[in-house]
Amino acid sequence: MPISRLGGTVTGVETTPGTGVLLYTATGTDLVSVIITNLLTADARASVLVVPTEANSGEYIPVVHNLSISGYNTYETFRFAMNAGDELYVAGSANVAYYVQGISQ
């Protein structure tokens, strides 16, 4: 099975982990990574979090937390597993692009 694009977004406003943007919901067991790109010259901040299906309200697992990304630079997370129903959220500065790619296991 090839690596596939699973989702993407560009944030228009600043968000926090509590108000993050849903980027992807796993439909099976997936191995994914997230590419984060700062679209401006000023430093930006980014977080990537997974909310497991069995989590209680407000619980999440941080994959990247408040990462500083200098202007016009890109960062890719390590690859991490998601189970069916897990939700992937992103949060941080405005004008940051997020791209999730992965492969079904």
XYZ file of N, CA and C in Angstrom:
315
model
N 0.845 -1.177 0.000
C 0.000 0.000 0.000
C 0.895 1.246 0.000
N 0.652 2.203 -0.870
C 1.497 3.402 -0.953
C 1.156 4.429 0.129
N 2.106 5.328 0.363
C 1.855 6.458 1.251
C 0.857 7.379 0.558
N -0.139 7.857 1.308
C -1.188 8.688 0.740
C -1.317 10.014 1.478
N -1.815 11.016 0.769
C -2.172 12.282 1.403
C -3.481 12.047 2.129
N -3.529 12.398 3.409
C -4.717 12.153 4.212
C -5.462 13.427 4.581
N -4.806 14.555 4.485
C -5.477 15.813 4.810
C -4.508 16.964 4.834
N -5.060 18.148 4.855
C -4.233 19.340 4.924
C -5.071 20.567 5.213
N -4.441 21.585 5.775
C -5.120 22.834 6.064
C -4.099 23.946 6.248
N -4.556 25.168 6.076
C -3.777 26.361 6.418
C -4.596 27.114 7.444
N -3.991 27.384 8.606
C -4.735 28.075 9.652
C -4.857 29.559 9.342
N -6.052 30.089 9.505
C -6.290 31.502 9.264
C -6.209 32.327 10.532
N -6.369 31.668 11.676
C -6.305 32.350 12.971
C -5.472 31.513 13.933
N -4.990 32.161 14.982
C -4.245 31.443 16.011
C -5.195 30.555 16.804
N -4.742 29.342 17.106
C -5.541 28.399 17.890
C -4.685 27.813 19.000
N -5.345 27.204 19.982
C -4.665 26.522 21.082
C -5.022 25.047 21.003
N -4.323 24.187 21.755
C -4.717 22.771 21.727
C -6.192 22.553 22.063
N -6.761 23.384 22.915
C -8.174 23.258 23.260
C -9.119 23.689 22.152
N -8.621 24.493 21.201
C -9.459 24.984 20.097
C -8.847 24.628 18.752
N -8.068 23.562 18.721
C -7.362 23.171 17.506
C -8.281 22.792 16.357
N -7.660 22.553 15.220
C -8.365 22.211 13.985
C -8.236 20.700 13.746
N -9.374 20.035 13.540
C -9.356 18.607 13.218
C -8.771 18.432 11.827
N -7.658 17.702 11.725
C -6.985 17.504 10.452
C -7.311 16.143 9.833
N -7.512 15.121 10.691
C -7.711 13.773 10.153
C -8.324 12.880 11.226
N -9.211 11.990 10.813
C -9.748 10.943 11.677
C -9.381 9.606 11.055
N -8.686 8.777 11.800
C -8.230 7.484 11.277
C -9.408 6.546 11.058
N -9.406 5.874 9.921
C -10.456 4.905 9.608
C -9.986 3.473 9.828
N -8.699 3.315 10.038
C -8.099 2.010 10.316
C -6.839 2.243 11.115
N -5.943 1.285 11.109
C -4.652 1.464 11.760
C -3.710 2.097 10.749
N -3.259 3.303 11.054
C -2.435 4.080 10.124
C -1.110 4.454 10.761
N -0.094 4.595 9.937
C 1.188 5.159 10.337
C 1.292 6.483 9.598
N 1.358 7.601 10.343
C 1.262 8.922 9.723
C 2.401 9.833 10.180
N 2.598 10.915 9.437
C 3.463 12.018 9.859
C 2.794 13.308 9.401
N 3.175 14.417 10.044
C 2.601 15.721 9.712
C 3.732 16.654 9.304
N 3.549 17.325 8.173
C 4.494 18.337 7.711
C 3.888 19.699 8.048
N 4.682 20.533 8.732
C 4.230 21.844 9.195
C 5.097 22.895 8.519
N 4.473 23.883 7.859
C 5.215 24.930 7.162
C 4.753 26.301 7.629
N 5.708 27.122 8.056
C 5.429 28.505 8.418
C 5.403 29.321 7.127
N 4.290 29.977 6.836
C 4.124 30.710 5.585
C 4.552 32.178 5.675
N 5.008 32.622 6.840
C 5.397 34.017 7.033
C 6.867 34.149 7.430
N 7.387 35.377 7.430
C 8.780 35.619 7.816
C 8.978 35.549 9.327
N 7.961 35.889 10.110
C 8.065 35.861 11.574
C 7.994 34.426 12.079
N 8.614 34.180 13.232
C 8.531 32.860 13.844
C 7.078 32.490 14.132
N 6.781 31.202 14.052
C 5.433 30.695 14.343
C 5.559 29.563 15.356
N 4.423 29.168 15.925
C 4.378 28.066 16.868
C 3.359 27.044 16.359
N 3.635 25.776 16.629
C 2.734 24.725 16.157
C 2.665 23.579 17.157
N 1.481 22.980 17.246
C 1.259 21.786 18.051
C 0.500 20.766 17.213
N 0.799 19.494 17.436
C 0.100 18.388 16.791
C -0.314 17.445 17.920
N -1.609 17.073 17.964
C -2.092 16.231 19.051
C -3.024 15.160 18.549
N -3.012 14.041 19.235
C -3.904 12.930 18.909
C -4.884 12.757 20.062
N -6.169 12.659 19.713
C -7.198 12.352 20.691
C -7.628 10.904 20.429
N -7.210 9.978 21.310
C -7.588 8.573 21.110
C -9.096 8.377 21.257
N -9.619 7.355 20.615
C -11.064 7.094 20.669
C -11.543 6.884 22.102
N -10.702 6.330 22.953
C -11.120 6.031 24.327
C -10.832 7.182 25.300
N -10.394 8.322 24.802
C -10.053 9.449 25.674
C -11.302 10.100 26.258
N -11.144 10.643 27.450
C -12.203 11.439 28.061
C -12.170 12.839 27.474
N -13.207 13.593 27.676
C -13.300 14.950 27.151
C -12.089 15.784 27.576
N -11.442 16.431 26.600
C -10.302 17.296 26.883
C -8.958 16.587 26.962
N -8.935 15.267 26.874
C -7.674 14.531 26.930
C -7.083 14.380 25.541
N -5.765 14.532 25.440
C -5.073 14.336 24.177
C -3.636 13.938 24.438
N -2.997 13.404 23.402
C -1.593 13.024 23.458
C -0.818 13.992 22.571
N 0.107 14.777 23.136
C 0.879 15.695 22.292
C 1.939 14.937 21.486
N 1.967 15.183 20.201
C 3.019 14.651 19.330
C 4.102 15.720 19.197
N 3.666 16.957 18.986
C 4.528 18.146 18.966
C 3.801 19.183 19.809
N 4.518 19.832 20.731
C 3.864 20.823 21.587
C 4.580 22.164 21.528
N 3.884 23.166 21.028
C 4.374 24.550 21.015
C 5.751 24.673 20.355
N 5.927 23.990 19.250
C 7.189 23.993 18.507
C 7.402 25.333 17.821
N 8.566 25.921 17.977
C 8.905 27.170 17.289
C 9.438 26.839 15.894
N 8.838 27.477 14.879
C 9.275 27.279 13.495
C 9.621 28.649 12.936
N 10.876 28.833 12.558
C 11.295 30.129 12.028
C 10.640 30.398 10.672
N 10.682 31.661 10.254
C 10.008 32.094 9.043
C 10.355 31.269 7.813
N 9.328 30.919 7.064
C 9.439 30.176 5.808
C 10.143 28.821 5.945
N 10.074 28.216 7.118
C 10.693 26.913 7.308
C 9.643 25.836 7.511
N 10.089 24.589 7.356
C 9.212 23.426 7.426
C 9.779 22.423 8.420
N 8.874 21.721 9.088
C 9.240 20.680 10.051
C 8.356 19.470 9.768
N 8.924 18.277 9.833
C 8.120 17.056 9.711
C 8.234 16.266 11.002
N 7.085 15.815 11.530
C 7.100 14.995 12.733
C 7.683 13.625 12.409
N 8.032 12.899 13.441
C 8.357 11.491 13.274
C 7.059 10.786 12.894
N 7.139 9.567 12.434
C 5.935 8.816 12.086
C 5.353 8.215 13.369
N 4.044 8.236 13.468
C 3.397 7.724 14.670
C 2.122 6.984 14.280
N 1.722 6.061 15.150
C 0.570 5.208 14.872
C -0.731 5.862 15.318
N -1.772 5.607 14.548
C -3.131 6.007 14.914
C -4.039 4.792 14.735
N -4.968 4.618 15.673
C -5.942 3.535 15.584
C -7.252 4.062 15.023
N -8.088 3.169 14.551
C -9.383 3.565 13.985
C -10.144 4.441 14.974
N -10.618 5.586 14.493
C -11.383 6.509 15.313
C -10.564 7.582 16.008
N -9.243 7.408 16.081
C -8.391 8.446 16.672
C -8.474 9.708 15.817
N -8.451 10.865 16.479
C -8.516 12.139 15.770
C -7.190 12.881 15.896
N -6.765 13.493 14.801
C -5.518 14.252 14.742
C -5.860 15.733 14.647
N -5.409 16.518 15.633
C -5.667 17.958 15.665
C -4.359 18.713 15.524
N -4.446 19.929 14.973
C -3.301 20.829 14.893
C -3.712 22.165 15.495
N -2.727 22.886 16.043
C -2.998 24.182 16.657
C -1.731 25.011 16.617
N -1.898 26.325 16.733
C -0.738 27.202 16.786
C -1.017 28.542 16.134
N 0.032 29.136 15.611
C -0.037 30.461 15.000
C -0.880 30.444 13.738
N -1.344 31.629 13.360
C -2.034 31.784 12.078
C -1.016 31.662 10.948
N -1.487 31.345 9.770
C -0.662 31.245 8.559
C 0.396 30.150 8.645
N -0.016 29.019 9.190
C 0.822 27.828 9.217
C 0.083 26.744 8.443
N 0.789 26.060 7.557
C 0.198 24.987 6.756
C 0.532 23.639 7.383
N -0.460 22.755 7.412
C -0.295 21.405 7.951
C -0.706 20.408 6.872
N 0.059 19.354 6.744
C -0.191 18.323 5.729
C 0.048 16.978 6.399
N -0.932 16.102 6.405
C -0.762 14.780 6.994
C -0.711 13.743 5.877
N 0.272 12.861 5.986
C 0.424 11.775 5.026
C 0.625 10.484 5.807
N 0.243 9.361 5.197
C 0.397 8.118 5.927
C 0.129 6.912 5.073
N 0.194 5.779 5.769
C -0.001 4.499 5.120
C -0.809 3.590 6.056
N -1.753 2.854 5.491
C -2.529 1.899 6.280
C -1.653 0.699 6.614
N -1.846 0.190 7.796
C -1.048 -0.960 8.245
C -1.856 -2.232 8.176
